mmCIF file of C-alpha atoms in Angstrom:
data_model
loop_
_atom_site.group_PDB
_atom_site.id
_atom_site.type_symbol
_atom_site.label_atom_id
_atom_site.label_comp_id
_atom_site.label_asym_id
_atom_site.label_seq_id
_atom_site.Cartn_x
_atom_site.Cartn_y
_atom_site.Cartn_z
ATOM 1 C CA MET E 1052 185.628 198.268 62.232
ATOM 2 C CA THR E 1053 183.983 198.653 58.551
ATOM 3 C CA VAL E 1054 181.624 197.418 56.596
ATOM 4 C CA LYS E 1055 184.478 196.615 53.944
ATOM 5 C CA SER E 1056 186.326 194.355 56.222
ATOM 6 C CA VAL E 1057 183.245 192.755 56.916
ATOM 7 C CA THR E 1058 181.976 191.716 53.925
ATOM 8 C CA SER E 1059 185.911 190.493 52.734
ATOM 9 C CA ASP E 1060 185.745 188.450 55.707
ATOM 10 C CA LYS E 1061 182.175 187.000 54.613
ATOM 11 C CA ARG E 1062 184.201 186.515 51.250
ATOM 12 C CA GLN E 1063 187.096 184.536 52.876
ATOM 13 C CA ALA E 1064 185.050 182.229 54.762
ATOM 14 C CA THR E 1065 182.130 181.713 52.027
ATOM 15 C CA SER E 1066 185.977 180.898 49.986
ATOM 16 C CA ASN E 1067 187.311 178.661 52.553
ATOM 17 C CA ASN E 1068 184.062 176.904 52.843
ATOM 18 C CA ARG E 1069 183.865 175.927 49.294
ATOM 19 C CA SER E 1070 187.430 175.142 49.723
ATOM 20 C CA LYS E 1071 186.345 172.081 52.364
ATOM 21 C CA HIS E 1072 183.624 171.266 50.199
ATOM 22 C CA VAL E 1073 185.620 170.594 47.112
ATOM 23 C CA GLY E 1074 188.622 168.974 49.380
ATOM 24 C CA ALA E 1075 185.912 166.969 50.292
ATOM 25 C CA LEU E 1076 184.283 165.654 46.724
ATOM 26 C CA VAL E 1077 187.766 165.334 45.230
ATOM 27 C CA LEU E 1078 188.828 163.173 48.683
ATOM 28 C CA ALA E 1079 185.713 161.130 48.063
ATOM 29 C CA SER E 1080 186.576 160.958 44.911
ATOM 30 C CA LEU E 1081 189.750 159.164 45.553
ATOM 31 C CA ILE E 1082 188.358 156.975 48.036
ATOM 32 C CA ALA E 1083 185.978 155.276 45.088
ATOM 33 C CA ALA E 1084 188.294 156.148 42.800
ATOM 34 C CA SER E 1085 190.794 153.810 45.052
ATOM 35 C CA GLY E 1086 187.897 151.008 45.070
ATOM 36 C CA CYS E 1087 187.054 151.044 42.064
ATOM 37 C CA SER E 1088 190.537 150.145 41.114
ATOM 38 C CA ALA E 1089 191.281 147.552 43.292
ATOM 39 C CA SER E 1090 187.805 145.598 41.960
ATOM 40 C CA TYR E 1091 189.532 146.202 38.385
ATOM 41 C CA SER E 1092 192.902 144.904 39.811
ATOM 42 C CA GLY E 1093 191.594 142.134 42.191
ATOM 43 C CA GLU E 1094 188.969 140.879 39.284
ATOM 44 C CA ARG E 1095 192.278 140.816 36.482
ATOM 45 C CA LEU E 1096 194.508 139.458 39.302
ATOM 46 C CA PHE E 1097 191.726 136.533 39.974
ATOM 47 C CA TRP E 1098 191.617 136.143 36.163
ATOM 48 C CA GLN E 1099 194.965 135.037 36.361
ATOM 49 C CA ALA E 1100 194.477 132.926 39.346
ATOM 50 C CA GLN E 1101 191.620 130.972 37.128
ATOM 51 C CA ARG E 1102 193.696 130.244 33.854
ATOM 52 C CA HIS E 1103 196.515 128.844 36.050
ATOM 53 C CA ALA E 1104 193.796 126.509 38.194
ATOM 54 C CA ALA E 1105 192.339 126.074 35.207
ATOM 55 C CA ASN E 1106 194.904 123.709 34.039
ATOM 56 C CA ILE E 1107 195.092 121.751 36.936
ATOM 57 C CA LEU E 1108 191.776 120.987 37.732
ATOM 58 C CA ASN E 1109 189.955 120.447 34.124
ATOM 59 C CA ALA E 1110 192.976 118.087 33.778
ATOM 60 C CA ARG E 1111 190.808 114.858 35.022
ATOM 61 C CA SER E 1112 193.124 112.254 33.454
ATOM 62 C CA SER E 1113 197.038 112.772 34.063
ATOM 63 C CA ALA E 1114 198.367 114.697 38.027
ATOM 64 C CA PRO E 1115 199.357 118.196 38.540
ATOM 65 C CA THR E 1116 202.767 119.087 38.147
ATOM 66 C CA PRO E 1117 204.527 120.431 41.642
ATOM 67 C CA GLU E 1118 205.208 123.603 39.237
ATOM 68 C CA GLN E 1119 201.891 124.069 37.459
ATOM 69 C CA VAL E 1120 200.418 123.754 41.900
ATOM 70 C CA ALA E 1121 203.209 126.362 42.452
ATOM 71 C CA GLU E 1122 202.019 128.586 39.981
ATOM 72 C CA ALA E 1123 198.540 128.715 40.329
ATOM 73 C CA MET E 1124 198.831 128.703 44.326
ATOM 74 C CA THR E 1125 201.281 131.614 43.603
ATOM 75 C CA ALA E 1126 198.553 133.531 41.688
ATOM 76 C CA CYS E 1127 196.038 132.975 44.475
ATOM 77 C CA GLU E 1128 198.151 134.103 47.186
ATOM 78 C CA LEU E 1129 198.486 137.246 44.946
ATOM 79 C CA VAL E 1130 195.494 138.139 44.996
ATOM 80 C CA ILE E 1131 194.975 137.995 48.240
ATOM 81 C CA THR E 1132 198.041 139.589 49.512
ATOM 82 C CA ARG E 1133 197.242 142.511 46.873
ATOM 83 C CA VAL E 1134 193.370 143.075 47.236
ATOM 84 C CA PRO E 1135 192.291 141.808 50.253
ATOM 85 C CA GLN E 1136 189.104 144.116 51.209
ATOM 86 C CA THR E 1137 187.687 142.607 47.419
ATOM 87 C CA VAL E 1138 185.466 140.003 47.285
ATOM 88 C CA TRP E 1139 188.292 138.859 44.613
ATOM 89 C CA ALA E 1140 190.173 137.600 47.810
ATOM 90 C CA PRO E 1141 187.220 134.790 49.304
ATOM 91 C CA ARG E 1142 186.487 134.047 45.762
ATOM 92 C CA ALA E 1143 190.597 132.977 45.322
ATOM 93 C CA TYR E 1144 190.876 130.974 49.046
ATOM 94 C CA LEU E 1145 188.305 129.187 48.005
ATOM 95 C CA LEU E 1146 189.869 128.736 44.207
ATOM 96 C CA MET E 1147 193.138 127.456 46.374
ATOM 97 C CA ALA E 1148 190.845 125.103 48.021
ATOM 98 C CA SER E 1149 189.705 123.580 44.735
ATOM 99 C CA LEU E 1150 193.380 122.752 43.981
ATOM 100 C CA HIS E 1151 193.670 121.457 47.540
ATOM 101 C CA LEU E 1152 190.782 119.023 46.931
ATOM 102 C CA ARG E 1153 192.992 118.101 43.745
ATOM 103 C CA GLN E 1154 195.785 116.694 45.848
ATOM 104 C CA ARG E 1155 193.004 115.238 48.037
ATOM 105 C CA GLN E 1156 194.729 117.522 50.634
ATOM 106 C CA TYR E 1157 191.957 117.851 52.210
ATOM 107 C CA ASP E 1158 192.698 119.461 55.950
ATOM 108 C CA LYS E 1159 194.543 122.211 53.685
ATOM 109 C CA ALA E 1160 190.699 122.496 51.643
ATOM 110 C CA ARG E 1161 189.344 122.882 55.146
ATOM 111 C CA GLU E 1162 191.398 125.570 56.245
ATOM 112 C CA ALA E 1163 191.144 127.805 53.519
ATOM 113 C CA TYR E 1164 187.302 127.098 53.871
ATOM 114 C CA ALA E 1165 187.253 128.192 57.044
ATOM 115 C CA LEU E 1166 189.946 131.057 56.152
ATOM 116 C CA VAL E 1167 186.755 132.911 53.588
ATOM 117 C CA VAL E 1168 184.109 132.172 57.136
ATOM 118 C CA GLN E 1169 186.139 134.078 59.396
ATOM 119 C CA ASN E 1170 187.406 136.563 57.505
ATOM 120 C CA TYR E 1171 185.074 137.436 55.450
ATOM 121 C CA HIS E 1172 181.325 137.630 56.309
ATOM 122 C CA ARG E 1173 180.268 140.322 54.229
ATOM 123 C CA TYR E 1174 179.716 137.988 51.325
ATOM 124 C CA GLN E 1175 177.435 135.345 52.330
ATOM 125 C CA ASP E 1176 177.280 133.534 49.409
ATOM 126 C CA LEU E 1177 180.580 132.397 49.689
ATOM 127 C CA CYS E 1178 180.742 132.235 52.799
ATOM 128 C CA LEU E 1179 177.628 129.630 52.206
ATOM 129 C CA GLN E 1180 179.936 127.649 49.298
ATOM 130 C CA ALA E 1181 182.852 127.661 52.011
ATOM 131 C CA ARG E 1182 180.830 125.125 54.786
ATOM 132 C CA MET E 1183 179.390 123.689 51.836
ATOM 133 C CA HIS E 1184 182.158 122.824 50.532
ATOM 134 C CA ARG E 1185 183.518 121.917 53.920
ATOM 135 C CA ALA E 1186 180.760 119.460 54.450
ATOM 136 C CA LYS E 1187 181.137 117.217 50.953
ATOM 137 C CA SER E 1188 185.274 117.411 52.129
ATOM 138 C CA TYR E 1189 183.867 115.059 54.318
ATOM 139 C CA GLU E 1190 182.365 112.955 52.218
ATOM 140 C CA ALA E 1191 184.987 112.675 49.582
ATOM 141 C CA GLN E 1192 186.906 110.959 52.848
ATOM 142 C CA ASP E 1193 183.978 108.871 54.251
ATOM 143 C CA LEU E 1194 184.222 110.847 57.230
ATOM 144 C CA TRP E 1195 180.137 110.914 57.260
ATOM 145 C CA ASP E 1196 179.645 111.529 61.142
ATOM 146 C CA GLU E 1197 182.096 115.032 60.749
ATOM 147 C CA ALA E 1198 180.140 115.620 57.131
ATOM 148 C CA ALA E 1199 176.825 115.365 58.924
ATOM 149 C CA ASP E 1200 178.505 117.840 61.536
ATOM 150 C CA ALA E 1201 178.905 120.467 58.866
ATOM 151 C CA TYR E 1202 175.815 120.144 57.089
ATOM 152 C CA TYR E 1203 174.172 120.779 60.583
ATOM 153 C CA GLU E 1204 176.423 124.145 61.314
ATOM 154 C CA LEU E 1205 175.575 125.414 57.508
ATOM 155 C CA ALA E 1206 171.590 124.760 58.650
ATOM 156 C CA ASP E 1207 172.348 126.510 60.669
ATOM 157 C CA TYR E 1208 173.733 129.486 59.673
ATOM 158 C CA TYR E 1209 171.593 129.506 56.419
ATOM 159 C CA PRO E 1210 168.160 127.960 57.861
ATOM 160 C CA TRP E 1211 165.934 128.618 54.842
ATOM 161 C CA THR E 1212 168.755 128.842 51.580
ATOM 162 C CA ALA E 1213 167.391 125.729 49.498
ATOM 163 C CA ILE E 1214 170.800 124.111 51.067
ATOM 164 C CA GLY E 1215 170.347 124.969 54.523
ATOM 165 C CA LEU E 1216 166.224 123.655 54.287
ATOM 166 C CA GLN E 1217 166.864 120.368 52.730
ATOM 167 C CA THR E 1218 169.936 119.655 54.403
ATOM 168 C CA PRO E 1219 168.593 118.416 57.577
ATOM 169 C CA LEU E 1220 166.365 115.430 55.633
ATOM 170 C CA TYR E 1221 169.973 115.205 53.327
ATOM 171 C CA VAL E 1222 171.967 114.056 56.629
ATOM 172 C CA ALA E 1223 169.253 111.497 57.402
ATOM 173 C CA GLU E 1224 168.822 110.120 53.869
ATOM 174 C CA THR E 1225 172.325 109.521 53.701
ATOM 175 C CA TYR E 1226 172.756 107.598 57.398
ATOM 176 C CA ARG E 1227 169.750 105.196 55.593
ATOM 177 C CA ARG E 1228 171.199 104.549 52.415
ATOM 178 C CA ARG E 1229 174.363 103.442 54.564
ATOM 179 C CA ARG E 1230 172.079 101.012 56.489
ATOM 180 C CA GLN E 1231 173.144 103.018 59.808
ATOM 181 C CA THR E 1232 169.126 102.586 60.775
ATOM 182 C CA GLU E 1233 169.365 103.745 64.645
ATOM 183 C CA GLU E 1234 171.518 106.781 63.222
ATOM 184 C CA ALA E 1235 169.040 107.516 60.680
ATOM 185 C CA THR E 1236 165.891 107.325 62.517
ATOM 186 C CA GLU E 1237 167.686 109.644 64.763
ATOM 187 C CA ALA E 1238 168.422 112.036 62.056
ATOM 188 C CA TYR E 1239 164.757 112.105 61.058
ATOM 189 C CA GLN E 1240 163.364 112.576 64.372
ATOM 190 C CA ARG E 1241 165.832 116.489 64.370
ATOM 191 C CA ALA E 1242 164.353 116.681 60.963
ATOM 192 C CA VAL E 1243 161.508 116.817 62.375
ATOM 193 C CA GLY E 1244 162.002 119.041 65.187
ATOM 194 C CA ARG E 1245 163.802 121.273 62.949
ATOM 195 C CA TYR E 1246 161.477 121.696 60.361
ATOM 196 C CA THR E 1247 158.775 122.070 62.748
ATOM 197 C CA LYS E 1248 160.557 124.970 64.759
ATOM 198 C CA LEU E 1249 161.361 126.652 61.379
ATOM 199 C CA LEU E 1250 157.936 126.921 59.940
ATOM 200 C CA PRO E 1251 156.687 129.576 62.080
ATOM 201 C CA THR E 1252 159.451 132.158 61.506
ATOM 202 C CA ALA E 1253 159.182 131.225 57.344
ATOM 203 C CA PRO E 1254 159.488 134.070 55.697
ATOM 204 C CA THR E 1255 157.512 133.510 52.393
ATOM 205 C CA LYS E 1256 154.639 131.139 51.300
ATOM 206 C CA GLU E 1257 156.708 129.511 49.349
ATOM 207 C CA LEU E 1258 159.127 128.378 51.409
ATOM 208 C CA THR E 1259 156.831 126.971 54.153
ATOM 209 C CA ALA E 1260 154.895 125.170 51.705
ATOM 210 C CA LYS E 1261 158.890 123.771 50.764
ATOM 211 C CA ALA E 1262 159.258 123.634 54.863
ATOM 212 C CA LYS E 1263 156.396 121.509 54.917
ATOM 213 C CA MET E 1264 157.034 118.851 52.169
ATOM 214 C CA LEU E 1265 160.297 118.349 53.743
ATOM 215 C CA LEU E 1266 158.659 117.652 57.391
ATOM 216 C CA ALA E 1267 155.927 115.457 56.122
ATOM 217 C CA ALA E 1268 159.136 113.567 54.058
ATOM 218 C CA ALA E 1269 160.931 112.967 57.322
ATOM 219 C CA HIS E 1270 157.011 111.769 58.898
ATOM 220 C CA GLN E 1271 156.508 109.746 56.022
ATOM 221 C CA ARG E 1272 160.285 107.595 57.035
ATOM 222 C CA LEU E 1273 158.958 107.557 60.056
ATOM 223 C CA ASP E 1274 156.263 105.963 59.993
ATOM 224 C CA LYS E 1275 154.089 108.279 61.413
ATOM 225 C CA TRP E 1276 151.285 108.686 58.661
ATOM 226 C CA PRO E 1277 148.682 110.849 60.534
ATOM 227 C CA GLU E 1278 150.943 113.047 60.238
ATOM 228 C CA ALA E 1279 152.440 113.630 56.893
ATOM 229 C CA ALA E 1280 148.953 113.003 55.683
ATOM 230 C CA ARG E 1281 148.084 115.997 57.559
ATOM 231 C CA LEU E 1282 150.923 118.445 56.455
ATOM 232 C CA MET E 1283 150.304 116.531 52.623
ATOM 233 C CA GLU E 1284 146.514 118.045 52.646
ATOM 234 C CA GLU E 1285 147.566 121.473 54.088
ATOM 235 C CA LEU E 1286 150.222 121.831 50.745
ATOM 236 C CA ILE E 1287 146.944 121.338 49.000
ATOM 237 C CA ALA E 1288 144.545 123.882 50.132
ATOM 238 C CA ALA E 1289 147.156 126.583 49.700
ATOM 239 C CA PRO E 1290 149.292 124.954 46.929
ATOM 240 C CA ASP E 1291 152.414 128.133 46.282
ATOM 241 C CA GLY E 1292 155.798 126.766 44.743
ATOM 242 C CA ILE E 1293 154.875 122.847 44.826
ATOM 243 C CA ASP E 1294 153.814 120.284 42.324
ATOM 244 C CA GLN E 1295 149.955 120.139 43.466
ATOM 245 C CA ALA E 1296 149.661 116.926 41.413
ATOM 246 C CA ALA E 1297 152.973 114.923 43.275
ATOM 247 C CA VAL E 1298 151.785 115.663 46.266
ATOM 248 C CA LEU E 1299 147.779 114.186 46.185
ATOM 249 C CA MET E 1300 149.206 111.508 44.483
ATOM 250 C CA SER E 1301 151.799 110.716 47.686
ATOM 251 C CA LEU E 1302 148.555 111.375 49.264
ATOM 252 C CA GLY E 1303 146.703 109.085 48.051
ATOM 253 C CA VAL E 1304 148.780 106.612 48.328
ATOM 254 C CA ALA E 1305 149.297 107.051 51.685
ATOM 255 C CA TYR E 1306 145.887 106.940 52.371
ATOM 256 C CA GLN E 1307 145.229 103.621 50.421
ATOM 257 C CA THR E 1308 147.930 101.253 51.741
ATOM 258 C CA LYS E 1309 149.701 102.776 55.419
ATOM 259 C CA LEU E 1310 145.832 105.042 56.358
ATOM 260 C CA ASP E 1311 143.537 102.319 54.997
ATOM 261 C CA ASP E 1312 140.743 104.740 53.991
ATOM 262 C CA PRO E 1313 140.629 103.496 50.073
ATOM 263 C CA ALA E 1314 136.825 106.217 50.580
ATOM 264 C CA LYS E 1315 139.469 109.170 50.875
ATOM 265 C CA ALA E 1316 141.952 107.819 48.318
ATOM 266 C CA ARG E 1317 139.602 107.487 45.555
ATOM 267 C CA GLN E 1318 138.948 110.938 46.667
ATOM 268 C CA THR E 1319 142.514 111.785 45.984
ATOM 269 C CA TYR E 1320 142.701 110.229 42.789
ATOM 270 C CA GLU E 1321 139.737 111.647 41.181
ATOM 271 C CA ARG E 1322 140.913 114.926 42.597
ATOM 272 C CA LEU E 1323 144.486 114.423 40.590
ATOM 273 C CA LEU E 1324 142.526 113.264 37.409
ATOM 274 C CA THR E 1325 139.840 116.566 37.470
ATOM 275 C CA ALA E 1326 142.714 118.988 37.797
ATOM 276 C CA PHE E 1327 145.667 117.825 36.515
ATOM 277 C CA PRO E 1328 144.487 115.307 33.589
ATOM 278 C CA GLN E 1329 148.290 115.780 31.559
ATOM 279 C CA HIS E 1330 150.099 115.453 34.906
ATOM 280 C CA PRO E 1331 152.446 111.892 34.253
ATOM 281 C CA MET E 1332 151.021 111.114 37.591
ATOM 282 C CA SER E 1333 147.711 111.042 36.124
ATOM 283 C CA LYS E 1334 147.927 107.840 33.828
ATOM 284 C CA ILE E 1335 148.817 106.481 37.246
ATOM 285 C CA ALA E 1336 146.061 108.196 39.502
ATOM 286 C CA LYS E 1337 143.465 106.245 36.446
ATOM 287 C CA ALA E 1338 145.602 102.796 37.022
ATOM 288 C CA ARG E 1339 144.968 102.447 40.527
ATOM 289 C CA LEU E 1340 140.986 103.852 40.397
ATOM 290 C CA GLU E 1341 140.453 101.131 37.402
ATOM 291 C CA GLN E 1342 142.382 98.509 40.403
ATOM 292 C CA MET E 1343 140.125 99.931 42.375
ATOM 293 C CA GLY E 1344 136.758 99.325 40.378
ATOM 294 C CA VAL E 1345 136.045 102.900 39.988
ATOM 295 C CA SER E 1346 134.906 103.877 36.437
ATOM 296 C CA ILE E 1347 135.857 107.175 34.719
ATOM 297 C CA PRO E 1348 134.766 109.490 32.275
ATOM 298 C CA ALA E 1349 135.157 108.146 28.996
ATOM 299 C CA GLU E 1350 136.647 112.136 28.063
ATOM 300 C CA LEU E 1351 138.467 112.085 31.160
ATOM 301 C CA ALA E 1352 140.211 109.352 30.776
ATOM 302 C CA ALA E 1353 141.501 109.610 26.921
ATOM 303 C CA ARG E 1354 142.649 113.135 28.247
ATOM 304 C CA VAL E 1355 144.202 110.900 30.298
ATOM 305 C CA ASP E 1356 146.091 108.316 28.480
ATOM 306 C CA ALA E 1357 147.386 111.801 25.951
ATOM 307 C CA ALA E 1358 149.096 112.427 29.194
ATOM 308 C CA PRO E 1359 152.783 112.353 29.121
ATOM 309 C CA LEU E 1360 155.063 109.354 30.445
ATOM 310 C CA SER E 1361 156.017 109.585 34.199
ATOM 311 C CA SER E 1362 159.389 108.967 34.904
ATOM 312 C CA GLY E 1363 158.616 106.462 37.116
ATOM 313 C CA GLY E 1364 160.538 106.137 40.579
ATOM 314 C CA THR E 1365 159.115 105.773 43.863
ATOM 315 C CA LEU E 1366 155.887 107.614 44.634
ATOM 316 C CA THR E 1367 157.352 110.027 48.208
ATOM 317 C CA ILE E 1368 157.850 113.594 48.817
ATOM 318 C CA ILE E 1369 161.599 113.587 49.802
ATOM 319 C CA PRO E 1370 164.200 114.942 47.492
ATOM 320 C CA ARG E 1371 165.552 113.301 45.648
ATOM 321 C CA LYS E 1372 169.127 115.501 44.980
ATOM 322 C CA SER E 1373 171.476 116.217 47.639
ATOM 323 C CA PRO E 1374 172.365 119.628 48.440
#
């Protein structure tokens, strides 16, 4: 073989490699463009489905016509069939579920939610929404036992989300509001076990504090006041992500009315006044100290009197909002 032929072969090999490289780049670009095109197409189709659905979901005073429902459902199905592997498909299922709920077709709505959970694991925020709305659909039918099971399932899969963390106590509180005393007690005990097990795995200090607050609230409902007080003391010592003044107020009330420890109650109220004189809770603490016969320095009393009024309500750290 001559030097010339070897050089020619090398040039041909280099050219082939370059062609392969360019071909790979072109293929990657086409794939990326296809993905972008699918995403854009899905967004456009979903917008059209939303537009049809809005005529039904926003018209609360009148029932939708069969034609309106058919148009909206068809638009949602078009999203699912045209762009099944994009985020717009599970969103279309959620929209279909909302349309079913609008017509009180609860079983069909739950079927749509189930499809989101089963087929779109990579969109965890949408799966969480599907689980939450599935539980709420049972509530809407007053099927509370089924709703409780659905909420517990949500908490198992998403324990450290805001919804998942609050759910065990929400279930117990709902049983309590329904005057199902035995079930409420069992649910509070279950909440205590769940939060106790979760705490060592808390990913942040803020979530540790939130879990401790919920655990303390469950102990309160079970009349386990020493345990609740211990947790509130821990929260005050490491007040990440909490309303420290509200916890101090709740702790002071626990010492005064549940644990028969007026000395610690006074100490806690005084700490609240000193650290948070402008907090609305300071007015309540001041009134309780005065009832106990404690003299408050005039300057501190004036600062407390200038604080905004409390919104009132029960002195508890139990969350009032549903998940």
